[in-house]
XYZ file of C-alpha atoms in Angstrom:
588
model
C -33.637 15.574 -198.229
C -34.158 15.343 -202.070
C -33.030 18.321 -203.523
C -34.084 20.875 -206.595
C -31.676 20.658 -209.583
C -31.483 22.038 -213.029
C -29.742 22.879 -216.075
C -29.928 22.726 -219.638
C -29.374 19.808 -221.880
C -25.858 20.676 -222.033
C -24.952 21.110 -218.256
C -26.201 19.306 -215.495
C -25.867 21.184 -212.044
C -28.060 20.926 -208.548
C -29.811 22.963 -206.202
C -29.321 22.976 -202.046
C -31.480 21.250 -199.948
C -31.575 20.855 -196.071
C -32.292 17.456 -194.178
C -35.658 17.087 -193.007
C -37.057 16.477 -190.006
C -37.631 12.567 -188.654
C -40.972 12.879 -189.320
C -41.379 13.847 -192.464
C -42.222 10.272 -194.435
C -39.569 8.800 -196.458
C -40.787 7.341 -200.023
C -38.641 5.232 -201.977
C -37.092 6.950 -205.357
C -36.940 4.715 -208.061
C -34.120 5.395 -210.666
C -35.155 8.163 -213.056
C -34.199 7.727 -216.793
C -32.883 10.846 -218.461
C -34.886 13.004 -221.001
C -35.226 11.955 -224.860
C -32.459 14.145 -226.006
C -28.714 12.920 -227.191
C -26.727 15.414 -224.491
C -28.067 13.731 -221.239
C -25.937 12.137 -218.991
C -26.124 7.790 -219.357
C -27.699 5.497 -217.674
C -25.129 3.129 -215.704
C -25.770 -0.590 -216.011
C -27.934 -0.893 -213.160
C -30.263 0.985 -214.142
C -29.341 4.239 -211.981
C -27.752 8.108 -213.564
C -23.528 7.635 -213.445
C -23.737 10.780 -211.257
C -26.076 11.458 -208.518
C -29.128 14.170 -210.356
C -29.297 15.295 -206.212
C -27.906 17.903 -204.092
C -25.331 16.746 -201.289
C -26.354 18.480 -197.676
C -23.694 20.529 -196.794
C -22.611 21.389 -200.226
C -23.422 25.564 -200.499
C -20.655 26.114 -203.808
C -21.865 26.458 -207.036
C -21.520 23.437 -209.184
C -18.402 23.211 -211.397
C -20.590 22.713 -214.737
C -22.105 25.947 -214.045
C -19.589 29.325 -214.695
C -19.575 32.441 -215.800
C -17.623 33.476 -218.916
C -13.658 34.535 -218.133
C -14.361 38.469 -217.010
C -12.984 40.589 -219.857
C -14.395 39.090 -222.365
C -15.246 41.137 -225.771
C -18.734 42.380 -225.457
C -19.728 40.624 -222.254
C -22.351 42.418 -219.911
C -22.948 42.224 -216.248
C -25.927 41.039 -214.276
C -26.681 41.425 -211.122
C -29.203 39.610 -209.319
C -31.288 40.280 -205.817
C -33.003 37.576 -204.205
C -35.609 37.830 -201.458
C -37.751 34.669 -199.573
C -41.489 34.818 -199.194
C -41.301 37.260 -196.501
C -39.078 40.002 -198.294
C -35.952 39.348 -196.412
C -32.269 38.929 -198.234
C -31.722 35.082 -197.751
C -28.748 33.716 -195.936
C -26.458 32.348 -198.325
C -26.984 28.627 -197.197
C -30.465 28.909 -198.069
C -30.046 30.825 -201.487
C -26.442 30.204 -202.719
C -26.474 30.552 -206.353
C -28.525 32.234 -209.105
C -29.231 30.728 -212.956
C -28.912 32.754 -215.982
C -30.194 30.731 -219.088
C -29.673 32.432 -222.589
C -32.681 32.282 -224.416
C -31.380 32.061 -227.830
C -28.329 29.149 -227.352
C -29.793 27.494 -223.600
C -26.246 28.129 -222.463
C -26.352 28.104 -218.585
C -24.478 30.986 -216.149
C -24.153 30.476 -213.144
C -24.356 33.640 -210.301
C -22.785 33.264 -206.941
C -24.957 34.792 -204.212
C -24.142 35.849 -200.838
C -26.806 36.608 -198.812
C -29.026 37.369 -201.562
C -26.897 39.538 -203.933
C -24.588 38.678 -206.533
C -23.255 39.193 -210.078
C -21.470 37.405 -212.773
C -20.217 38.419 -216.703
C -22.050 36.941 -219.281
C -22.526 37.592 -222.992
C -24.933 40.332 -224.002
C -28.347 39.186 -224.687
C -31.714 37.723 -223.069
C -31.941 35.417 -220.132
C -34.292 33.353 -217.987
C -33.301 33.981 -214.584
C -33.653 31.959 -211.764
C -32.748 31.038 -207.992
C -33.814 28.465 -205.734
C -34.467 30.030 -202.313
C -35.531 28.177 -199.228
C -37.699 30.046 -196.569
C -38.000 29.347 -192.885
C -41.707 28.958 -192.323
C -43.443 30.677 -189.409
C -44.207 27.138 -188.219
C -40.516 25.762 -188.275
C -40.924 23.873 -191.809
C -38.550 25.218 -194.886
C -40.723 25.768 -198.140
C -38.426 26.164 -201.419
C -39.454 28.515 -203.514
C -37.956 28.903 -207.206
C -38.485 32.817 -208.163
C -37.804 33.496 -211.985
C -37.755 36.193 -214.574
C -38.916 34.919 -217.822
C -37.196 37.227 -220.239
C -33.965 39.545 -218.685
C -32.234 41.843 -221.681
C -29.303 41.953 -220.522
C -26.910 44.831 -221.860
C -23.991 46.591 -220.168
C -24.936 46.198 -216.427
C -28.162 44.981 -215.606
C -30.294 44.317 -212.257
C -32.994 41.711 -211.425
C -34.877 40.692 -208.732
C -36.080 37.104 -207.866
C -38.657 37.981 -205.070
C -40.012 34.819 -204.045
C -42.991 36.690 -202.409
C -44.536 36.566 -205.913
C -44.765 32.802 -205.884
C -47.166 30.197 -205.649
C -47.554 26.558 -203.983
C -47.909 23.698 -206.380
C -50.280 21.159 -204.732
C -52.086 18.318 -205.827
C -55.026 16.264 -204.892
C -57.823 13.249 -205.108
C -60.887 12.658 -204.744
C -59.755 10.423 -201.814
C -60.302 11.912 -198.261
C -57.394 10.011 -197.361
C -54.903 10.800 -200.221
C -52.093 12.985 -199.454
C -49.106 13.769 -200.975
C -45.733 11.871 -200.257
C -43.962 12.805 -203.042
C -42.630 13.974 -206.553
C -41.341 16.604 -208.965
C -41.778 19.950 -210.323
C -40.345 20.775 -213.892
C -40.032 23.776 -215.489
C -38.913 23.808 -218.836
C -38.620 26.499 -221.586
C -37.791 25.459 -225.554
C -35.456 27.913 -227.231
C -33.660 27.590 -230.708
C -30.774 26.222 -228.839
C -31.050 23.685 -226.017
C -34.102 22.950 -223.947
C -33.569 24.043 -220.745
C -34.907 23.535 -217.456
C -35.096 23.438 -213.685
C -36.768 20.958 -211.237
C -37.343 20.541 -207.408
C -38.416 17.682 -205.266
C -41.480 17.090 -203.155
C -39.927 16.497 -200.035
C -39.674 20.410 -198.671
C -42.189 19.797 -195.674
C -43.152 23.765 -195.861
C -44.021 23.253 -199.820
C -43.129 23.841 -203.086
C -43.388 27.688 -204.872
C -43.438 28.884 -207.994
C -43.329 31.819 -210.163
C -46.496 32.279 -211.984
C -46.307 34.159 -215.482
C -48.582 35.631 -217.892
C -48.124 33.905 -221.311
C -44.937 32.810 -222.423
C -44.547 30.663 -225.916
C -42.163 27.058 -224.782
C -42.412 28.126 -220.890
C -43.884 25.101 -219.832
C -44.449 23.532 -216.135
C -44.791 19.694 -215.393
C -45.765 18.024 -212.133
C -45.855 14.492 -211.044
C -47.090 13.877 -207.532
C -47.231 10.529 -205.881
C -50.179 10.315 -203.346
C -50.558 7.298 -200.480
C -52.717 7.144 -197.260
C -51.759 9.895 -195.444
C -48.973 10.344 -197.130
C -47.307 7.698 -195.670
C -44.467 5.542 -196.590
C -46.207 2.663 -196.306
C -49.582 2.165 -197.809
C -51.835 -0.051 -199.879
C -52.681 1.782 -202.833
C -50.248 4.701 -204.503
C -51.553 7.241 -206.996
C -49.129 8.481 -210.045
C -50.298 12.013 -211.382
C -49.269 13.879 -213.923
C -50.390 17.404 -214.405
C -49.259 19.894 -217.144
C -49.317 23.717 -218.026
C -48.111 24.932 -221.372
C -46.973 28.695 -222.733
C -47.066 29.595 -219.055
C -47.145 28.874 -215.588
C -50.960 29.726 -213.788
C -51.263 31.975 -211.009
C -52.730 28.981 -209.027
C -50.747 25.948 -209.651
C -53.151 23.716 -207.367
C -54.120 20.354 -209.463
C -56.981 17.845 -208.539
C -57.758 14.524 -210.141
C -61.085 12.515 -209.977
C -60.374 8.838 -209.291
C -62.952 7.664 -211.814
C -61.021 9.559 -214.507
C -57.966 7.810 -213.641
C -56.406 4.418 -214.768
C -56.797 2.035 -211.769
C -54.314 -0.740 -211.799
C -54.383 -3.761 -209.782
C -51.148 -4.865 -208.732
C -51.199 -8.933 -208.119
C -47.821 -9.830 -206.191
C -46.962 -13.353 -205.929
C -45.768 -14.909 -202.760
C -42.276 -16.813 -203.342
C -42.601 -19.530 -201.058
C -41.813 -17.328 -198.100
C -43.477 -14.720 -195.461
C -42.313 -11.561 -197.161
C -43.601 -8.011 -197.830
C -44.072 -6.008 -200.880
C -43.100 -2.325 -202.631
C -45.258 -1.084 -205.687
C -44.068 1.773 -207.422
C -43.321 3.067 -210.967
C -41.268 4.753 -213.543
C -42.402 7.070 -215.850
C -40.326 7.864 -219.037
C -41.893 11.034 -220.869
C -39.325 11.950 -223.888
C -40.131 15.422 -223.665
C -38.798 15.902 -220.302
C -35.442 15.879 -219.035
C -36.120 14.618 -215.340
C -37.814 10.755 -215.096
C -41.206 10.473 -212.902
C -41.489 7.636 -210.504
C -41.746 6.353 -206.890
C -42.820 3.261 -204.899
C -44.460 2.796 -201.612
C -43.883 -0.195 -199.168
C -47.371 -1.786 -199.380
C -47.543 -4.429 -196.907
C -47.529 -8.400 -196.879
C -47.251 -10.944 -199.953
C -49.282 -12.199 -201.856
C -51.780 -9.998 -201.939
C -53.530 -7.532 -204.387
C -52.490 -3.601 -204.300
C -53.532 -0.672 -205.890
C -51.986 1.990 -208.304
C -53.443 4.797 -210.125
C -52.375 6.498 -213.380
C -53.350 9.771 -215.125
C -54.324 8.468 -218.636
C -52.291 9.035 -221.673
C -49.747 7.433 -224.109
C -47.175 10.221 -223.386
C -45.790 8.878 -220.849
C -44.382 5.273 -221.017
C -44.851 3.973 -217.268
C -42.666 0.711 -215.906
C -44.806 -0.537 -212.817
C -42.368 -1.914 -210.293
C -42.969 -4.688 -207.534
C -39.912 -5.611 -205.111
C -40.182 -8.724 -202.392
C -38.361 -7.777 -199.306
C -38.025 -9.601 -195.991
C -40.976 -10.162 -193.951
C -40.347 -6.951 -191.366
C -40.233 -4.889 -194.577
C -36.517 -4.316 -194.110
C -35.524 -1.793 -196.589
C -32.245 -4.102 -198.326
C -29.623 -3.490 -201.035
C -32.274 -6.127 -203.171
C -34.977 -8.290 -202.507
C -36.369 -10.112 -205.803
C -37.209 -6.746 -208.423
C -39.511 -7.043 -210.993
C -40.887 -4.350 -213.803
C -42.562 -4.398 -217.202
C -43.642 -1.436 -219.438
C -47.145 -0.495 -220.091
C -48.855 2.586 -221.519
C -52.190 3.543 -220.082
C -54.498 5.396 -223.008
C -57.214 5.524 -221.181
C -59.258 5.465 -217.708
C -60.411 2.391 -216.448
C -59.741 -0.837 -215.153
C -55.618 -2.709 -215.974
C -54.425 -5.244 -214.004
C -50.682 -6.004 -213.623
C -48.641 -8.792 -212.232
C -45.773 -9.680 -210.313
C -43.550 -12.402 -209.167
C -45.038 -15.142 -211.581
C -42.604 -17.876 -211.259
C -40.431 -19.463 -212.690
C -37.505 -16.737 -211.726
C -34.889 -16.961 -214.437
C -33.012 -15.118 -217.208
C -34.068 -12.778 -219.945
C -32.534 -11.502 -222.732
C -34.695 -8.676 -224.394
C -34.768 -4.886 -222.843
C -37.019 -2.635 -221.868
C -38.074 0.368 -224.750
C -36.569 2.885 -223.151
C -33.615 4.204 -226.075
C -31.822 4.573 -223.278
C -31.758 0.789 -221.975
C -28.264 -1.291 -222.305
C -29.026 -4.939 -224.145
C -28.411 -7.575 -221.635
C -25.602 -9.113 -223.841
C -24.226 -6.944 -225.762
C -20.845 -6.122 -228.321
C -19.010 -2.639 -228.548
C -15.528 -3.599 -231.087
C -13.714 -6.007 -229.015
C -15.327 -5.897 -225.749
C -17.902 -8.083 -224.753
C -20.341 -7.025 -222.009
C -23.268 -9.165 -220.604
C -25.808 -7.418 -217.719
C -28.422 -10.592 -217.986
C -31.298 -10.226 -215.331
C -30.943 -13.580 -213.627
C -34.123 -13.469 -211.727
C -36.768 -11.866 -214.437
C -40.533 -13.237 -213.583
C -42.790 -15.016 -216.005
C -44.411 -11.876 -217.299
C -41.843 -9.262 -217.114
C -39.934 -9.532 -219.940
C -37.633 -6.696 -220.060
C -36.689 -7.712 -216.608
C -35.673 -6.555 -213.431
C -32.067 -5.401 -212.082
C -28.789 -7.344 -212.488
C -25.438 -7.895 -210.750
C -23.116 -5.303 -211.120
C -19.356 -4.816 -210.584
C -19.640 -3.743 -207.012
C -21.650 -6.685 -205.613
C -24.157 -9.889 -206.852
C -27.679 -10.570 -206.667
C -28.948 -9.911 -202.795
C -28.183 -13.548 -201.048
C -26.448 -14.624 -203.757
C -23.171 -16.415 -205.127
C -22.413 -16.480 -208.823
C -19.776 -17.211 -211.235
C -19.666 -16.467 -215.088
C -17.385 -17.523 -217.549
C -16.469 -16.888 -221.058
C -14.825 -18.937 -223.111
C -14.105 -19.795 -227.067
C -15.528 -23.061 -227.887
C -12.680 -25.110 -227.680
C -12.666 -24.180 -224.004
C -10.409 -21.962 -224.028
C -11.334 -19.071 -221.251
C -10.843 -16.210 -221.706
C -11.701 -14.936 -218.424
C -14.585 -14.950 -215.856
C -16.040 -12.925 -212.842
C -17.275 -13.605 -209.252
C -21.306 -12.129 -210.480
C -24.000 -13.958 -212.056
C -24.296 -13.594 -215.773
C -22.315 -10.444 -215.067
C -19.017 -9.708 -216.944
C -17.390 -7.534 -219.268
C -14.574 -9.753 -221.647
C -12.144 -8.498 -224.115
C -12.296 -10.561 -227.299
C -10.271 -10.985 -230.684
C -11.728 -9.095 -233.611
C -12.284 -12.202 -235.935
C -15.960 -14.513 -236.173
C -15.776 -16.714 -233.175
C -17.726 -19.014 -231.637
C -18.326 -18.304 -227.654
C -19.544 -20.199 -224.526
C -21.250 -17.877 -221.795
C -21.303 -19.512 -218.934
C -23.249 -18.236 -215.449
C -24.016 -20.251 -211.968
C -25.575 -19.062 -208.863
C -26.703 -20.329 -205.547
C -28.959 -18.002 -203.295
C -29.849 -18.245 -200.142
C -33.351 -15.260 -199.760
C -35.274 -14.998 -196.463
C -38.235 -14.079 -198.954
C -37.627 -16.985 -201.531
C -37.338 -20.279 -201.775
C -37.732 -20.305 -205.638
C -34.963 -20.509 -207.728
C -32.505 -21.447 -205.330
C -29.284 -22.824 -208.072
C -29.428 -21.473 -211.827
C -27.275 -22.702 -214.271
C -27.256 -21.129 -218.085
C -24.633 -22.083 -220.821
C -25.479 -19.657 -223.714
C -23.675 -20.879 -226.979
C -23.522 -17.703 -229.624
C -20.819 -16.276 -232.851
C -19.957 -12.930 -232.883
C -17.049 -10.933 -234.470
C -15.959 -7.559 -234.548
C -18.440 -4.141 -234.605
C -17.715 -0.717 -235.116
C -20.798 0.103 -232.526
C -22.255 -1.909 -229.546
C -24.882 -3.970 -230.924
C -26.450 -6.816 -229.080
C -25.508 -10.369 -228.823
C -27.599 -13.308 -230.339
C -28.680 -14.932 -226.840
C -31.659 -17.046 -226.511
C -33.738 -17.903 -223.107
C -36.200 -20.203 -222.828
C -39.847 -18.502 -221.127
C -42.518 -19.979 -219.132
C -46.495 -19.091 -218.621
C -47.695 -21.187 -216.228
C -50.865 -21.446 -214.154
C -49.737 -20.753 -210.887
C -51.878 -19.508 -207.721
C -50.519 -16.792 -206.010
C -47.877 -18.503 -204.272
C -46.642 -19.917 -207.146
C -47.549 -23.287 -206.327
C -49.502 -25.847 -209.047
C -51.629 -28.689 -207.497
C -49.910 -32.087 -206.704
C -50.738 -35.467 -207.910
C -52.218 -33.887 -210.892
C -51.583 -33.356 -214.432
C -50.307 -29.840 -215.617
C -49.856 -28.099 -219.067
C -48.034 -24.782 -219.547
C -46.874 -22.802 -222.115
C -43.040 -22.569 -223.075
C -41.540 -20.144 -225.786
C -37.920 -18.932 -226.329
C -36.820 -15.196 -226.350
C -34.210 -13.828 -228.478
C -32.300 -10.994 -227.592
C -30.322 -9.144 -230.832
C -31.689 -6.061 -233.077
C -31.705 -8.699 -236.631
C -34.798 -10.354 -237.638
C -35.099 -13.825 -235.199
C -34.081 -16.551 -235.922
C -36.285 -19.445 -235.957
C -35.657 -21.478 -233.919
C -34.813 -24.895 -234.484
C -35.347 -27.174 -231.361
C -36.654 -27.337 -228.043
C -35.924 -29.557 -225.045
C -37.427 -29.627 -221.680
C -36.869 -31.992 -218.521
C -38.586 -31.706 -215.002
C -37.231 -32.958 -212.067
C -39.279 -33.394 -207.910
C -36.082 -34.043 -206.283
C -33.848 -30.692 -206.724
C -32.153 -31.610 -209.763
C -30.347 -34.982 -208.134
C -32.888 -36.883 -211.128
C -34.519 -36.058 -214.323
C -37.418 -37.180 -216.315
C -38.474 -35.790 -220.138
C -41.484 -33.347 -220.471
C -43.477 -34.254 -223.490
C -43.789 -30.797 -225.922
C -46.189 -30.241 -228.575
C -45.483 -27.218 -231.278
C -47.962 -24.530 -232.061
C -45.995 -21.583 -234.372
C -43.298 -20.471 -231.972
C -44.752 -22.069 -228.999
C -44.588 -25.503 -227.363
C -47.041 -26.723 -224.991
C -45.862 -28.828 -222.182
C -47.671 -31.418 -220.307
C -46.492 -33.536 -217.090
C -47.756 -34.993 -214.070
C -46.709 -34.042 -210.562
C -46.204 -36.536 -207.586
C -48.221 -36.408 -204.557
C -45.505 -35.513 -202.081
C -45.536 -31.817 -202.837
C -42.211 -29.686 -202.648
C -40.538 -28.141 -205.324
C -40.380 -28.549 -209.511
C -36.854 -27.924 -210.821
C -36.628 -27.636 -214.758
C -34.215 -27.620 -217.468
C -35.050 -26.636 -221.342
C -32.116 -27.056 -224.472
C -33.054 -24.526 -227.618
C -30.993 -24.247 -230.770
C -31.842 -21.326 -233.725
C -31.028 -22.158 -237.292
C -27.958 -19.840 -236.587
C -26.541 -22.232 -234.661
C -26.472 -19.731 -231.166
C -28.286 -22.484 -228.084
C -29.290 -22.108 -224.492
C -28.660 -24.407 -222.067
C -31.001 -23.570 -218.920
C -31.606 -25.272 -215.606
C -33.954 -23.660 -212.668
C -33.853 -25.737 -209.381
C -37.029 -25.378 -207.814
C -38.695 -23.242 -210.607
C -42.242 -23.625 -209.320
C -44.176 -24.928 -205.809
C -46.382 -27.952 -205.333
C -49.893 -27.471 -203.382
C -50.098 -30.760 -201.842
């Protein structure tokens, strides 16, 4: 089961949970970026927290990054702390193993070992939020967490609380929609001091519910909840709702939240087919930088192509990332599956449309707007690291996952290669456009070099990619990113990526340019096509227009596949070399 966690801005630490039962639905957690401040944990290069934010089952000790000051220090008090469930009784230690003591002034975090609902610990004098998280066995068999709390504890000399979770309250949320029900998300509290923000935050997936501890009016208590809703709460459904509810100074003595569907943002969520029977996720991620815990989760929706839909509580404070993932026809849950996202805001209720798997499937070099994002390419003194998404669709330009060091692209093989341009190498890796290279600290000129071959039961697009990225770079005292260009389609595709046969066909081409400097312009632009996998090619007449080249060509009548290849040089002298076999589908 997800768990609750918590901490402070400082510390990180978790809360138990307990595995639930078989039936309760399982919905897909999407990797949650960390809050807007500069003591959070990292993100790790694909895209998930470099230590797990969830509770292990089985793990009952209190978490390293929470203790207690050494006992005998000068002026330190002692508090001790009672905890009861929702029915008054002491919990057993496994289901309430730790209390948290947050100092009000500094957000400096305490943590109080409990054993069957009593404990103490030494801290230094002064006044504390107090917390516990405290799971209840529910007359009908289902644990319920409940997350008791004392707003403001002086503590001087020795001092007793109680965290009775009898005075709590279930968080729920709801539609409109008779059939909406809740499959998952997160409760946050958090509470603003003149130190460090601190908080503490559960997960939706206690089958007996979510509690919490109502308050009267308390100046930077604040509570946050983001619910995902599907049919019947199920893991797999057609449409998902993302809501986001919020209660400031305080937290109400009824925390039950209801949304009207007209008063939403409805999204429609186009996924294209890849050339293959497949099936589709939808989901998002939320980034909201005044809150330490990322929103987000997808649902699998069923068979691609087809048209979804995902709801959105209006507002521009939270910067949202819809998500689409292609997965095997049965659905198979599998360590990939083509990935795509892109970053959109949603001011106001009303009618968006996103979409998804518009081919051609190739490399990107810009990143998302998250502060916390890595560049694809990027320097740090001596070392040069490149995380390139390899398989980034037409419209998602911040792009989708990449290879990492413990395995390539789902039904993949890839090689990348650096070397100087001389051709000297100076080494290479067993990922697509995946490597990290130390470098001499003088101006050189570079050749990155990535091939892959991939082999998807739910693609037969881009099948062999080949990109030789020519760039300079010398030595930095901070990572900054690397000047890499990629050349970008926008084609008129239907929904299985496919454009007719025996016809002519004009697209749109532009080049991206990854880096933090002004772009360069660039300087040229080559593009060839080819109907017969690559084994010939023939030129594709461009016209320019600004930074963007139209491209015209005419297909043959036999159908199958278009492969293409595009040169681009900036005035810098950094170039792209690109080739996509089988880029795009013929309707023949």
């Amino acid at each position: 089961m997800l768990a609750a966690l918590f901490g402070s801005l400082l510390t990180t630490v978790t809360a138990p949970a307990t595995a639930a039962p078989a039936t309760t639905p399982t919905i897909q957690p999407v990797p949650t970026a960390p809050a807007g401040k500069s003591a959070q944990r990292p993100l790790s290069r694909n895209g998930n927290q470099s230590e797990p934010r969830h509770w292990h089952p089985g793990r009952s000790t209190l978490p390293q990054s929470a203790t207690a000051p050494p006992v005998g220090d000068t002026g330190s008090a002692t508090l001790v702390v009672s905890v009861r469930d929702r029915f008054g009784a002491r919990p057993k230690t496994e289901h309430a193993s730790y209390a948290l003591a947050f100092d009000l002034a500094t957000g400096a975090l305490t943590g109080v070992p409990l054993t069957n609902g009593q404990g103490s610990a030494r801290l230094t004098p002064g006044t504390y939020l107090v917390q516990a998280f405290v799971e209840t066995p529910e007359a009908n068999g289902q644990l319920s967490l409940s997350m008791p709390m004392q707003a403001q504890v002086p503590v001087v000399g020795s001092t007793q609380t109680t965290l009775d979770a009898r005075g709590t309250a279930r968080v729920t949320a709801s539609t409109d929609r008779a059939d909406a029900q809740l499959a998952g998300g997160t409760v946050q509290v958090t509470q603003r001091t003149p130190g460090e923000l601190i908080w503490y935050a559960a997960d939706f997936d206690y089958p007996g519910g979510i509690y919490v501890q109502p308050t009267n009016q308390v100046p930077g208590l604040d509570l946050n909840v983001y619910t995902a809703l599907t049919r019947n709460g199920a893991s797999t459904s057609p449409y998902i709702y993302h809501l986001t509810f919020e209660s400031t100074n305080g937290i109400p003595p009824q925390p039950a939240f209801t949304a009207q569907t007209t008063a939403l943002a409805a999204v429609t969520m186009q996924v294209n087919g890849q050339g293959q029977t497949a099936c589709g996720r939808i989901g998002a991620q939320g980034y909201d930088p005044d809150l330490p815990i990322g929103l987000g989760t997808s649902v699998t929706a069923g068979p691609v192509p087809a048209t979804y839909e995902a709801y959105f509580t209006p507002g521009t404070n939270v910067l949202w990332s819809p998500t689409a993932r292609i997965l095997p026809a049965d659905c198979t849950e599998t360590a990939g599956g083509d990935y795509f996202i892109t970053e959109r805001t949603f001011p106001t209720a009303g009618p968006y449309a996103v979409t998804f798997g518009r081919a051609p499937l190739g490399p990107t070099v810009t990143r998302s707007s998250n502060p916390y994002a890595f560049w694809p390419a990027e320097r740090d003194g001596d070392v040069l690291r490149f995380g390139i998404p390899a398989y980034a669709d037409a419209g998602a330009r911040n792009g989708g996952p990449t290879a990492n060091f413990a395995a390539d692209y789902p039904a993949t093989t890839g090689t990348t290669t650096l070397s100087l341009a001389d051709g000297t190498i100076l080494g290479s890796t067993n990922r697509t456009a995946f490597g990290e290279f130390p470098v001499p600290s003088e101006e050189l000129q570079y050749v990155l070099t990535t091939e892959a071959i991939r082999d998807a039961p739910w693609s037969s697009l881009s099948t062999r990619q080949r990109a030789v990225w020519t760039f300079t770079s010398a030595h930095l005292d901070q990572a900054a990113s690397l000047p890499l260009l990629a050349v970008r389609y926008d084609l008129g595709l239907d929904n299985l990526n496919r454009a007719p046969a025996e016809a002519p066909f004009t697209f749109d081409v532009s080049v991206e340019q990854s880096g933090s400097e002004p772009a360069q312009q660039i300087e040229s632009l080559t593009l060839s096509a080819s109907f017969d996998d690559g084994a010939t090619w023939q030129p594709v007449s461009l016209a320019r227009t600004g930074d963007r080249w139209t491209a015209s060509l005419t297909h043959p009548a036999t159908g199958g596949y278009v492969s293409l290849r595009a040169t681009a040089t900036d005035l810098a002298g950094n170039a792209v070399d690109q080739t996509m076999i089988r880029a795009y589908g013929l309707a023949g």
